[in-house]
PDB file of C-alpha atoms and ligand atoms in Angstrom:
ATOM      1  CA  UNK A   1     101.145 141.577  99.645  1.00  0.00           C
ATOM      2  CA  UNK A   2     101.550 138.526  97.744  1.00  0.00           C
ATOM      3  CA  UNK A   3      98.711 135.676  97.827  1.00  0.00           C
ATOM      4  CA  UNK A   4     101.380 133.326 100.086  1.00  0.00           C
ATOM      5  CA  UNK A   5     102.439 136.013 102.529  1.00  0.00           C
ATOM      6  CA  UNK A   6      98.776 136.871 103.315  1.00  0.00           C
ATOM      7  CA  UNK A   7      98.244 133.128 103.625  1.00  0.00           C
ATOM      8  CA  UNK A   8     101.134 132.806 105.880  1.00  0.00           C
ATOM      9  CA  UNK A   9      99.968 135.798 108.087  1.00  0.00           C
ATOM     10  CA  UNK A  10      96.550 134.251 108.251  1.00  0.00           C
ATOM     11  CA  UNK A  11      98.182 130.765 109.332  1.00  0.00           C
ATOM     12  CA  UNK A  12     100.413 132.348 112.008  1.00  0.00           C
ATOM     13  CA  UNK A  13      97.394 134.416 113.352  1.00  0.00           C
ATOM     14  CA  UNK A  14      95.218 131.520 113.605  1.00  0.00           C
ATOM     15  CA  UNK A  15      97.970 129.158 115.019  1.00  0.00           C
ATOM     16  CA  UNK A  16      96.455 125.886 114.869  1.00  0.00           C
ATOM     17  CA  UNK A  17      98.031 122.884 116.120  1.00  0.00           C
ATOM     18  CA  UNK A  18     100.199 121.518 113.696  1.00  0.00           C
ATOM     19  CA  UNK A  19      98.828 118.191 114.095  1.00  0.00           C
ATOM     20  CA  UNK A  20      95.643 118.699 112.594  1.00  0.00           C
ATOM     21  CA  UNK A  21      97.227 120.651 109.604  1.00  0.00           C
ATOM     22  CA  UNK A  22      97.745 118.752 106.062  1.00  0.00           C
ATOM     23  CA  UNK A  23     101.361 118.568 105.666  1.00  0.00           C
ATOM     24  CA  UNK A  24     103.773 118.311 103.319  1.00  0.00           C
ATOM     25  CA  UNK A  25     105.731 114.808 102.326  1.00  0.00           C
ATOM     26  CA  UNK A  26     109.262 113.848 101.541  1.00  0.00           C
ATOM     27  CA  UNK A  27     111.018 110.965 101.402  1.00  0.00           C
ATOM     28  CA  UNK A  28     112.469 108.730 104.657  1.00  0.00           C
ATOM     29  CA  UNK A  29     115.430 107.528 103.002  1.00  0.00           C
ATOM     30  CA  UNK A  30     117.333 107.569  99.649  1.00  0.00           C
ATOM     31  CA  UNK A  31     115.965 105.556  96.800  1.00  0.00           C
ATOM     32  CA  UNK A  32     118.385 104.738  93.616  1.00  0.00           C
ATOM     33  CA  UNK A  33     117.687 103.410  89.800  1.00  0.00           C
ATOM     34  CA  UNK A  34     119.340 103.006  86.831  1.00  0.00           C
ATOM     35  CA  UNK A  35     118.368 102.692  83.488  1.00  0.00           C
ATOM     36  CA  UNK A  36     118.278 104.317  79.529  1.00  0.00           C
ATOM     37  CA  UNK A  37     116.706 107.145  78.230  1.00  0.00           C
ATOM     38  CA  UNK A  38     114.107 106.641  76.027  1.00  0.00           C
ATOM     39  CA  UNK A  39     115.435 109.001  73.132  1.00  0.00           C
ATOM     40  CA  UNK A  40     119.041 109.071  73.987  1.00  0.00           C
ATOM     41  CA  UNK A  41     119.535 105.556  74.811  1.00  0.00           C
ATOM     42  CA  UNK A  42     122.028 106.617  77.363  1.00  0.00           C
ATOM     43  CA  UNK A  43     122.608 104.752  80.948  1.00  0.00           C
ATOM     44  CA  UNK A  44     121.816 107.011  83.485  1.00  0.00           C
ATOM     45  CA  UNK A  45     121.576 106.797  87.326  1.00  0.00           C
ATOM     46  CA  UNK A  46     118.769 108.535  89.092  1.00  0.00           C
ATOM     47  CA  UNK A  47     119.229 109.141  93.452  1.00  0.00           C
ATOM     48  CA  UNK A  48     115.962 110.536  95.129  1.00  0.00           C
ATOM     49  CA  UNK A  49     116.709 112.288  98.538  1.00  0.00           C
ATOM     50  CA  UNK A  50     114.353 113.567 101.106  1.00  0.00           C
ATOM     51  CA  UNK A  51     114.555 117.426 100.905  1.00  0.00           C
ATOM     52  CA  UNK A  52     113.583 120.013 103.502  1.00  0.00           C
ATOM     53  CA  UNK A  53     109.583 121.795 103.622  1.00  0.00           C
ATOM     54  CA  UNK A  54     109.230 124.052 100.863  1.00  0.00           C
ATOM     55  CA  UNK A  55     111.876 123.012  98.586  1.00  0.00           C
ATOM     56  CA  UNK A  56     109.621 121.544  95.939  1.00  0.00           C
ATOM     57  CA  UNK A  57     110.908 118.969  93.461  1.00  0.00           C
ATOM     58  CA  UNK A  58     114.476 119.633  92.058  1.00  0.00           C
ATOM     59  CA  UNK A  59     116.474 118.546  89.333  1.00  0.00           C
ATOM     60  CA  UNK A  60     120.024 118.309  89.999  1.00  0.00           C
ATOM     61  CA  UNK A  61     122.534 117.600  87.029  1.00  0.00           C
ATOM     62  CA  UNK A  62     125.239 115.894  88.944  1.00  0.00           C
ATOM     63  CA  UNK A  63     127.382 114.800  85.926  1.00  0.00           C
ATOM     64  CA  UNK A  64     128.142 118.340  85.080  1.00  0.00           C
ATOM     65  CA  UNK A  65     131.439 120.145  86.124  1.00  0.00           C
ATOM     66  CA  UNK A  66     129.329 122.104  88.265  1.00  0.00           C
ATOM     67  CA  UNK A  67     125.884 120.421  89.203  1.00  0.00           C
ATOM     68  CA  UNK A  68     122.958 122.630  87.936  1.00  0.00           C
ATOM     69  CA  UNK A  69     119.677 122.626  89.854  1.00  0.00           C
ATOM     70  CA  UNK A  70     116.461 122.761  87.803  1.00  0.00           C
ATOM     71  CA  UNK A  71     113.572 123.525  89.982  1.00  0.00           C
ATOM     72  CA  UNK A  72     109.732 122.434  88.786  1.00  0.00           C
ATOM     73  CA  UNK A  73     108.505 125.934  87.683  1.00  0.00           C
ATOM     74  CA  UNK A  74     105.973 126.212  84.195  1.00  0.00           C
ATOM     75  CA  UNK A  75     108.492 128.372  82.670  1.00  0.00           C
ATOM     76  CA  UNK A  76     111.418 126.107  82.860  1.00  0.00           C
ATOM     77  CA  UNK A  77     109.466 123.776  80.196  1.00  0.00           C
ATOM     78  CA  UNK A  78     111.809 124.419  76.968  1.00  0.00           C
ATOM     79  CA  UNK A  79     110.843 121.448  74.851  1.00  0.00           C
ATOM     80  CA  UNK A  80     107.456 119.478  74.696  1.00  0.00           C
ATOM     81  CA  UNK A  81     107.860 117.899  70.900  1.00  0.00           C
ATOM     82  CA  UNK A  82     108.374 114.265  72.431  1.00  0.00           C
ATOM     83  CA  UNK A  83     108.119 114.516  76.164  1.00  0.00           C
ATOM     84  CA  UNK A  84     108.260 117.445  78.724  1.00  0.00           C
ATOM     85  CA  UNK A  85     112.277 118.646  78.989  1.00  0.00           C
ATOM     86  CA  UNK A  86     113.059 121.001  81.548  1.00  0.00           C
ATOM     87  CA  UNK A  87     116.209 123.556  81.134  1.00  0.00           C
ATOM     88  CA  UNK A  88     118.225 126.195  83.021  1.00  0.00           C
ATOM     89  CA  UNK A  89     121.325 127.806  82.370  1.00  0.00           C
ATOM     90  CA  UNK A  90     122.319 125.333  79.338  1.00  0.00           C
ATOM     91  CA  UNK A  91     121.507 122.335  81.429  1.00  0.00           C
ATOM     92  CA  UNK A  92     118.795 119.929  80.631  1.00  0.00           C
ATOM     93  CA  UNK A  93     116.625 117.233  81.776  1.00  0.00           C
ATOM     94  CA  UNK A  94     114.231 115.284  78.982  1.00  0.00           C
ATOM     95  CA  UNK A  95     111.409 113.044  79.811  1.00  0.00           C
ATOM     96  CA  UNK A  96     110.509 114.200  83.449  1.00  0.00           C
ATOM     97  CA  UNK A  97     106.755 113.649  82.957  1.00  0.00           C
ATOM     98  CA  UNK A  98     106.322 109.989  84.419  1.00  0.00           C
ATOM     99  CA  UNK A  99     108.408 110.675  87.680  1.00  0.00           C
ATOM    100  CA  UNK A 100     106.724 113.942  88.251  1.00  0.00           C
ATOM    101  CA  UNK A 101     103.134 111.770  87.445  1.00  0.00           C
ATOM    102  CA  UNK A 102     103.937 109.245  90.452  1.00  0.00           C
ATOM    103  CA  UNK A 103     104.964 112.345  92.811  1.00  0.00           C
ATOM    104  CA  UNK A 104     101.732 113.785  92.085  1.00  0.00           C
ATOM    105  CA  UNK A 105      99.803 110.634  92.639  1.00  0.00           C
ATOM    106  CA  UNK A 106     101.470 110.014  95.788  1.00  0.00           C
ATOM    107  CA  UNK A 107     101.671 113.330  97.125  1.00  0.00           C
ATOM    108  CA  UNK A 108     105.396 113.866  97.229  1.00  0.00           C
ATOM    109  CA  UNK A 109     106.077 117.737  98.170  1.00  0.00           C
ATOM    110  CA  UNK A 110     109.615 118.127  98.528  1.00  0.00           C
ATOM    111  CA  UNK A 111     112.469 115.948  96.475  1.00  0.00           C
ATOM    112  CA  UNK A 112     115.875 116.111  95.266  1.00  0.00           C
ATOM    113  CA  UNK A 113     116.488 113.990  92.359  1.00  0.00           C
ATOM    114  CA  UNK A 114     120.138 113.557  91.346  1.00  0.00           C
ATOM    115  CA  UNK A 115     120.452 112.663  87.349  1.00  0.00           C
ATOM    116  CA  UNK A 116     123.605 111.644  85.858  1.00  0.00           C
ATOM    117  CA  UNK A 117     122.614 112.191  82.101  1.00  0.00           C
ATOM    118  CA  UNK A 118     119.985 114.434  80.384  1.00  0.00           C
ATOM    119  CA  UNK A 119     116.977 112.130  80.437  1.00  0.00           C
ATOM    120  CA  UNK A 120     115.236 110.435  83.271  1.00  0.00           C
ATOM    121  CA  UNK A 121     115.353 106.665  82.803  1.00  0.00           C
ATOM    122  CA  UNK A 122     112.541 104.991  80.947  1.00  0.00           C
ATOM    123  CA  UNK A 123     112.171 101.929  83.213  1.00  0.00           C
ATOM    124  CA  UNK A 124     109.196 100.268  82.056  1.00  0.00           C
ATOM    125  CA  UNK A 125     107.596 103.158  80.359  1.00  0.00           C
ATOM    126  CA  UNK A 126     104.981 103.687  82.881  1.00  0.00           C
ATOM    127  CA  UNK A 127     105.079 105.520  86.371  1.00  0.00           C
ATOM    128  CA  UNK A 128     104.846 102.594  88.616  1.00  0.00           C
ATOM    129  CA  UNK A 129     108.631 102.006  88.923  1.00  0.00           C
ATOM    130  CA  UNK A 130     108.882 105.155  90.383  1.00  0.00           C
ATOM    131  CA  UNK A 131     105.798 104.746  92.532  1.00  0.00           C
ATOM    132  CA  UNK A 132     107.853 101.676  93.720  1.00  0.00           C
ATOM    133  CA  UNK A 133     110.950 103.530  94.152  1.00  0.00           C
ATOM    134  CA  UNK A 134     109.226 106.144  96.146  1.00  0.00           C
ATOM    135  CA  UNK A 135     107.281 103.772  98.098  1.00  0.00           C
ATOM    136  CA  UNK A 136     110.680 101.789  99.087  1.00  0.00           C
ATOM    137  CA  UNK A 137     112.063 104.848 100.391  1.00  0.00           C
ATOM    138  CA  UNK A 138     109.038 105.367 102.763  1.00  0.00           C
ATOM    139  CA  UNK A 139     106.966 108.788 102.741  1.00  0.00           C
ATOM    140  CA  UNK A 140     107.215 110.961 105.616  1.00  0.00           C
ATOM    141  CA  UNK A 141     105.277 114.182 106.747  1.00  0.00           C
ATOM    142  CA  UNK A 142     106.753 117.177 107.374  1.00  0.00           C
ATOM    143  CA  UNK A 143     106.323 120.115 109.886  1.00  0.00           C
ATOM    144  CA  UNK A 144     104.768 122.221 107.380  1.00  0.00           C
ATOM    145  CA  UNK A 145     101.392 122.828 105.368  1.00  0.00           C
ATOM    146  CA  UNK A 146     100.706 121.135 101.807  1.00  0.00           C
ATOM    147  CA  UNK A 147     100.447 124.465  99.790  1.00  0.00           C
ATOM    148  CA  UNK A 148      97.851 123.889  96.821  1.00  0.00           C
ATOM    149  CA  UNK A 149      97.064 126.310  93.912  1.00  0.00           C
ATOM    150  CA  UNK A 150      93.421 126.409  93.918  1.00  0.00           C
ATOM    151  CA  UNK A 151      91.959 127.555  90.688  1.00  0.00           C
ATOM    152  CA  UNK A 152      89.313 129.644  91.039  1.00  0.00           C
ATOM    153  CA  UNK A 153      88.123 130.371  87.312  1.00  0.00           C
ATOM    154  CA  UNK A 154      88.033 128.339  84.565  1.00  0.00           C
ATOM    155  CA  UNK A 155      91.155 128.471  82.349  1.00  0.00           C
ATOM    156  CA  UNK A 156      91.163 126.920  78.583  1.00  0.00           C
ATOM    157  CA  UNK A 157      93.586 126.346  75.762  1.00  0.00           C
ATOM    158  CA  UNK A 158      92.822 125.136  72.522  1.00  0.00           C
ATOM    159  CA  UNK A 159      94.785 124.239  69.462  1.00  0.00           C
ATOM    160  CA  UNK A 160      93.700 123.435  65.625  1.00  0.00           C
ATOM    161  CA  UNK A 161      90.363 123.022  64.134  1.00  0.00           C
ATOM    162  CA  UNK A 162      88.094 119.780  62.800  1.00  0.00           C
ATOM    163  CA  UNK A 163      90.063 116.685  62.955  1.00  0.00           C
ATOM    164  CA  UNK A 164      93.259 118.616  64.183  1.00  0.00           C
ATOM    165  CA  UNK A 165      91.363 120.210  67.268  1.00  0.00           C
ATOM    166  CA  UNK A 166      92.897 119.795  70.573  1.00  0.00           C
ATOM    167  CA  UNK A 167      92.077 121.499  73.960  1.00  0.00           C
ATOM    168  CA  UNK A 168      92.604 121.372  77.903  1.00  0.00           C
ATOM    169  CA  UNK A 169      90.692 123.115  80.271  1.00  0.00           C
ATOM    170  CA  UNK A 170      91.256 123.649  84.274  1.00  0.00           C
ATOM    171  CA  UNK A 171      87.930 124.433  86.505  1.00  0.00           C
ATOM    172  CA  UNK A 172      87.174 124.858  89.997  1.00  0.00           C
ATOM    173  CA  UNK A 173      87.073 121.623  91.998  1.00  0.00           C
ATOM    174  CA  UNK A 174      87.279 120.501  95.558  1.00  0.00           C
ATOM    175  CA  UNK A 175      89.897 117.848  94.932  1.00  0.00           C
ATOM    176  CA  UNK A 176      91.664 116.700  91.741  1.00  0.00           C
ATOM    177  CA  UNK A 177      89.893 115.030  88.896  1.00  0.00           C
ATOM    178  CA  UNK A 178      91.039 114.562  85.654  1.00  0.00           C
ATOM    179  CA  UNK A 179      89.277 113.487  82.485  1.00  0.00           C
ATOM    180  CA  UNK A 180      90.658 112.638  79.088  1.00  0.00           C
ATOM    181  CA  UNK A 181      89.476 111.460  76.016  1.00  0.00           C
ATOM    182  CA  UNK A 182      91.581 110.606  73.154  1.00  0.00           C
ATOM    183  CA  UNK A 183      91.063 110.369  69.446  1.00  0.00           C
ATOM    184  CA  UNK A 184      93.491 108.360  67.347  1.00  0.00           C
ATOM    185  CA  UNK A 185      93.622 107.524  63.553  1.00  0.00           C
ATOM    186  CA  UNK A 186      94.432 103.811  64.573  1.00  0.00           C
ATOM    187  CA  UNK A 187      91.946 100.783  64.882  1.00  0.00           C
ATOM    188  CA  UNK A 188      94.011  98.972  67.574  1.00  0.00           C
ATOM    189  CA  UNK A 189      93.914 102.321  69.986  1.00  0.00           C
ATOM    190  CA  UNK A 190      90.159 102.950  69.079  1.00  0.00           C
ATOM    191  CA  UNK A 191      89.123  99.633  69.842  1.00  0.00           C
ATOM    192  CA  UNK A 192      90.227 100.663  73.466  1.00  0.00           C
ATOM    193  CA  UNK A 193      88.344 102.841  76.056  1.00  0.00           C
ATOM    194  CA  UNK A 194      88.712 106.454  74.710  1.00  0.00           C
ATOM    195  CA  UNK A 195      87.749 108.099  77.643  1.00  0.00           C
ATOM    196  CA  UNK A 196      88.740 108.322  81.167  1.00  0.00           C
ATOM    197  CA  UNK A 197      87.727 110.211  84.733  1.00  0.00           C
ATOM    198  CA  UNK A 198      90.037 109.552  87.680  1.00  0.00           C
ATOM    199  CA  UNK A 199      89.996 111.437  90.923  1.00  0.00           C
ATOM    200  CA  UNK A 200      93.086 111.533  92.750  1.00  0.00           C
ATOM    201  CA  UNK A 201      90.842 111.510  96.080  1.00  0.00           C
ATOM    202  CA  UNK A 202      90.002 107.776  95.018  1.00  0.00           C
ATOM    203  CA  UNK A 203      93.392 106.739  96.327  1.00  0.00           C
ATOM    204  CA  UNK A 204      93.768 104.374  93.613  1.00  0.00           C
ATOM    205  CA  UNK A 205      96.507 106.030  91.422  1.00  0.00           C
ATOM    206  CA  UNK A 206      99.078 103.251  92.035  1.00  0.00           C
ATOM    207  CA  UNK A 207      96.757 100.629  90.871  1.00  0.00           C
ATOM    208  CA  UNK A 208      94.634 102.346  88.654  1.00  0.00           C
ATOM    209  CA  UNK A 209      97.005 104.809  86.410  1.00  0.00           C
ATOM    210  CA  UNK A 210     100.605 104.446  87.259  1.00  0.00           C
ATOM    211  CA  UNK A 211     100.962 101.193  85.462  1.00  0.00           C
ATOM    212  CA  UNK A 212      99.591 102.588  81.874  1.00  0.00           C
ATOM    213  CA  UNK A 213     102.388 102.307  79.407  1.00  0.00           C
ATOM    214  CA  UNK A 214     103.680 105.077  76.622  1.00  0.00           C
ATOM    215  CA  UNK A 215     102.805 103.610  73.210  1.00  0.00           C
ATOM    216  CA  UNK A 216     104.162 104.152  69.871  1.00  0.00           C
ATOM    217  CA  UNK A 217     103.532 102.647  66.371  1.00  0.00           C
ATOM    218  CA  UNK A 218     106.472 100.960  64.524  1.00  0.00           C
ATOM    219  CA  UNK A 219     106.167 103.050  61.420  1.00  0.00           C
ATOM    220  CA  UNK A 220     106.781 105.956  63.980  1.00  0.00           C
ATOM    221  CA  UNK A 221     109.658 104.195  65.743  1.00  0.00           C
ATOM    222  CA  UNK A 222     111.626 103.465  62.596  1.00  0.00           C
ATOM    223  CA  UNK A 223     111.278 106.942  61.505  1.00  0.00           C
ATOM    224  CA  UNK A 224     111.928 108.390  65.052  1.00  0.00           C
ATOM    225  CA  UNK A 225     115.400 106.230  65.225  1.00  0.00           C
ATOM    226  CA  UNK A 226     116.571 107.332  61.818  1.00  0.00           C
ATOM    227  CA  UNK A 227     116.581 111.116  63.410  1.00  0.00           C
ATOM    228  CA  UNK A 228     118.494 109.389  66.421  1.00  0.00           C
ATOM    229  CA  UNK A 229     115.319 109.413  68.803  1.00  0.00           C
ATOM    230  CA  UNK A 230     113.667 106.597  70.688  1.00  0.00           C
ATOM    231  CA  UNK A 231     117.201 104.741  70.651  1.00  0.00           C
ATOM    232  CA  UNK A 232     116.247 103.097  74.219  1.00  0.00           C
ATOM    233  CA  UNK A 233     112.945 101.955  73.178  1.00  0.00           C
ATOM    234  CA  UNK A 234     111.403  98.838  72.723  1.00  0.00           C
ATOM    235  CA  UNK A 235     108.919  95.961  73.912  1.00  0.00           C
ATOM    236  CA  UNK A 236     110.077  96.213  77.612  1.00  0.00           C
ATOM    237  CA  UNK A 237     109.225  99.892  77.844  1.00  0.00           C
ATOM    238  CA  UNK A 238     106.670 100.803  75.772  1.00  0.00           C
ATOM    239  CA  UNK A 239     103.478  99.321  73.849  1.00  0.00           C
ATOM    240  CA  UNK A 240     104.473  98.852  70.250  1.00  0.00           C
ATOM    241  CA  UNK A 241     101.964  98.189  67.687  1.00  0.00           C
ATOM    242  CA  UNK A 242     101.962  97.768  63.991  1.00  0.00           C
ATOM    243  CA  UNK A 243      98.866  98.551  61.694  1.00  0.00           C
ATOM    244  CA  UNK A 244      96.769  95.799  63.294  1.00  0.00           C
ATOM    245  CA  UNK A 245      97.971  94.619  66.708  1.00  0.00           C
ATOM    246  CA  UNK A 246      99.579  95.093  69.703  1.00  0.00           C
ATOM    247  CA  UNK A 247     103.264  93.460  69.256  1.00  0.00           C
ATOM    248  CA  UNK A 248     103.949  92.874  73.026  1.00  0.00           C
ATOM    249  CA  UNK A 249     103.561  89.298  74.161  1.00  0.00           C
ATOM    250  CA  UNK A 250     101.816  90.165  77.436  1.00  0.00           C
ATOM    251  CA  UNK A 251      98.926  92.354  75.723  1.00  0.00           C
ATOM    252  CA  UNK A 252      97.754  95.510  77.464  1.00  0.00           C
ATOM    253  CA  UNK A 253      97.897  96.019  80.905  1.00  0.00           C
ATOM    254  CA  UNK A 254      94.440  97.761  81.227  1.00  0.00           C
ATOM    255  CA  UNK A 255      91.550  97.703  78.670  1.00  0.00           C
ATOM    256  CA  UNK A 256      92.023 101.531  78.397  1.00  0.00           C
ATOM    257  CA  UNK A 257      95.895 101.639  78.927  1.00  0.00           C
ATOM    258  CA  UNK A 258      96.676 104.167  76.146  1.00  0.00           C
ATOM    259  CA  UNK A 259      94.166 106.802  78.055  1.00  0.00           C
ATOM    260  CA  UNK A 260      95.001 105.998  81.216  1.00  0.00           C
ATOM    261  CA  UNK A 261      98.594 106.964  80.121  1.00  0.00           C
ATOM    262  CA  UNK A 262      97.930 110.264  78.702  1.00  0.00           C
ATOM    263  CA  UNK A 263      96.262 110.982  82.271  1.00  0.00           C
ATOM    264  CA  UNK A 264      99.590 109.684  83.944  1.00  0.00           C
ATOM    265  CA  UNK A 265     101.284 112.331  81.697  1.00  0.00           C
ATOM    266  CA  UNK A 266      98.723 115.024  82.054  1.00  0.00           C
ATOM    267  CA  UNK A 267      99.471 114.566  85.984  1.00  0.00           C
ATOM    268  CA  UNK A 268     103.272 114.876  85.458  1.00  0.00           C
ATOM    269  CA  UNK A 269     103.164 117.787  83.005  1.00  0.00           C
ATOM    270  CA  UNK A 270     100.745 119.701  85.370  1.00  0.00           C
ATOM    271  CA  UNK A 271     102.739 119.056  88.387  1.00  0.00           C
ATOM    272  CA  UNK A 272     105.676 121.071  86.916  1.00  0.00           C
ATOM    273  CA  UNK A 273     103.894 123.885  88.105  1.00  0.00           C
ATOM    274  CA  UNK A 274     105.450 123.139  91.439  1.00  0.00           C
ATOM    275  CA  UNK A 275     102.552 122.590  93.530  1.00  0.00           C
ATOM    276  CA  UNK A 276      99.356 120.228  94.077  1.00  0.00           C
ATOM    277  CA  UNK A 277      96.367 121.655  92.121  1.00  0.00           C
ATOM    278  CA  UNK A 278      92.926 121.828  93.609  1.00  0.00           C
ATOM    279  CA  UNK A 279      91.078 121.461  89.991  1.00  0.00           C
ATOM    280  CA  UNK A 280      89.284 119.529  87.496  1.00  0.00           C
ATOM    281  CA  UNK A 281      91.624 118.923  84.396  1.00  0.00           C
ATOM    282  CA  UNK A 282      89.256 118.055  81.171  1.00  0.00           C
ATOM    283  CA  UNK A 283      91.354 117.221  78.166  1.00  0.00           C
ATOM    284  CA  UNK A 284      90.856 116.284  74.523  1.00  0.00           C
ATOM    285  CA  UNK A 285      93.756 115.127  72.592  1.00  0.00           C
ATOM    286  CA  UNK A 286      95.979 117.326  74.626  1.00  0.00           C
ATOM    287  CA  UNK A 287      99.802 116.357  74.584  1.00  0.00           C
ATOM    288  CA  UNK A 288     102.561 117.834  76.717  1.00  0.00           C
ATOM    289  CA  UNK A 289     102.556 120.979  74.788  1.00  0.00           C
ATOM    290  CA  UNK A 290      99.246 122.074  75.214  1.00  0.00           C
ATOM    291  CA  UNK A 291      99.568 120.998  79.315  1.00  0.00           C
ATOM    292  CA  UNK A 292     102.295 123.329  79.645  1.00  0.00           C
ATOM    293  CA  UNK A 293     100.322 125.889  77.699  1.00  0.00           C
ATOM    294  CA  UNK A 294      97.440 125.528  80.147  1.00  0.00           C
ATOM    295  CA  UNK A 295      99.977 126.112  83.097  1.00  0.00           C
ATOM    296  CA  UNK A 296     101.233 129.404  81.758  1.00  0.00           C
ATOM    297  CA  UNK A 297      97.579 130.540  80.798  1.00  0.00           C
ATOM    298  CA  UNK A 298      96.799 129.625  84.302  1.00  0.00           C
ATOM    299  CA  UNK A 299      99.614 131.768  85.497  1.00  0.00           C
ATOM    300  CA  UNK A 300      98.904 134.703  83.477  1.00  0.00           C
ATOM    301  CA  UNK A 301      96.061 134.898  85.253  1.00  0.00           C
ATOM    302  CA  UNK A 302      96.414 135.778  88.968  1.00  0.00           C
ATOM    303  CA  UNK A 303      92.730 136.105  89.573  1.00  0.00           C
ATOM    304  CA  UNK A 304      92.146 132.255  88.456  1.00  0.00           C
ATOM    305  CA  UNK A 305      93.920 130.713  91.333  1.00  0.00           C
ATOM    306  CA  UNK A 306      95.152 131.146  94.518  1.00  0.00           C
ATOM    307  CA  UNK A 307      97.224 129.396  97.079  1.00  0.00           C
ATOM    308  CA  UNK A 308      95.633 127.463  99.910  1.00  0.00           C
ATOM    309  CA  UNK A 309      96.529 125.176 103.269  1.00  0.00           C
ATOM    310  CA  UNK A 310      94.126 123.194 104.949  1.00  0.00           C
ATOM    311  CA  UNK A 311      94.342 123.954 108.823  1.00  0.00           C
ATOM    312  CA  UNK A 312      92.358 121.096 109.923  1.00  0.00           C
ATOM    313  CA  UNK A 313      92.896 118.006 107.671  1.00  0.00           C
ATOM    314  CA  UNK A 314      89.184 117.158 107.811  1.00  0.00           C
ATOM    315  CA  UNK A 315      88.390 120.052 105.835  1.00  0.00           C
ATOM    316  CA  UNK A 316      90.618 118.901 103.005  1.00  0.00           C
ATOM    317  CA  UNK A 317      88.976 117.068  99.722  1.00  0.00           C
ATOM    318  CA  UNK A 318      88.316 113.460 100.367  1.00  0.00           C
ATOM    319  CA  UNK A 319      91.621 110.902 100.117  1.00  0.00           C
ATOM    320  CA  UNK A 320      93.872 114.014 100.664  1.00  0.00           C
ATOM    321  CA  UNK A 321      94.851 113.235 104.476  1.00  0.00           C
ATOM    322  CA  UNK A 322      95.883 109.521 103.870  1.00  0.00           C
ATOM    323  CA  UNK A 323      99.433 108.604 102.563  1.00  0.00           C
ATOM    324  CA  UNK A 324      98.830 106.924  99.355  1.00  0.00           C
ATOM    325  CA  UNK A 325      98.806 103.079  99.621  1.00  0.00           C
ATOM    326  CA  UNK A 326     100.854 100.670  98.087  1.00  0.00           C
ATOM    327  CA  UNK A 327      99.008  98.650  95.226  1.00  0.00           C
TER     328      UNK A 327
HETATM  329 ZN1  LIG B   1     104.389 109.661  78.708  1.00  0.00          ZN
END
């Protein structure tokens, strides 16, 4: 019997009152946005729709002759070079990590995301526009228990040595905590905070993490454009730096905006596993590729996790029962 089936039987046998159960969440109404893809520069429309319990988050390419649905599963991640791309049956959606981060941050379990091109719009380069869209639609509780992936044993992935060393790790934790450390060979980035620890139970995702923007360097941007990438990128959707300074007129949104964006990205990358996690994530110079490898490493070790629900909200980690507050 699978872990989920066992959980369900235990759940039915105890028959708790649904009122005290930590419940799944979806949207109350439909929300729409139009923007451009960071890499493709293409115009794209996004429609966020409520979805029934246990649907998970599904992207639907509605521009194709026969719409293709791509559910969130670690194995559907097919490209992690610049962003996280998911693919299924020849259809793909690029740059899913920022909207997935917003869903993780607000605890959205079920959502249908209709999209008219192969890349999620970059909007302002952070997750705050997606937080705004989700909160504008309203978040409702559903009559089904939230299912978490609870990490039982540490899992780690590593890459490179010396100056190229990177790693990411998941460990047991009653809640969801992320600690990230960056190390860039760049004087502007190095003059800011290099390490951040964020606990989702603090309830401060929208104000402390979601506003952190993606970033790039003028030299890289020129090279990427020559390769037909970053065509939609600019000062209104990324922090752009030359060798000595930030070029955006408004400067940084947080003193440690760079490392906070890495936390934002990691939350999005990890949520591709399809369920919220109960774990402590710690990473050094990780990125989309290593984050996806970490998910695959976890899934390859069934003894390292189990699926759990909370019959009583009071037993859930601090802050998990509340619906995320606005800014
Ligand atoms: Zn990002």
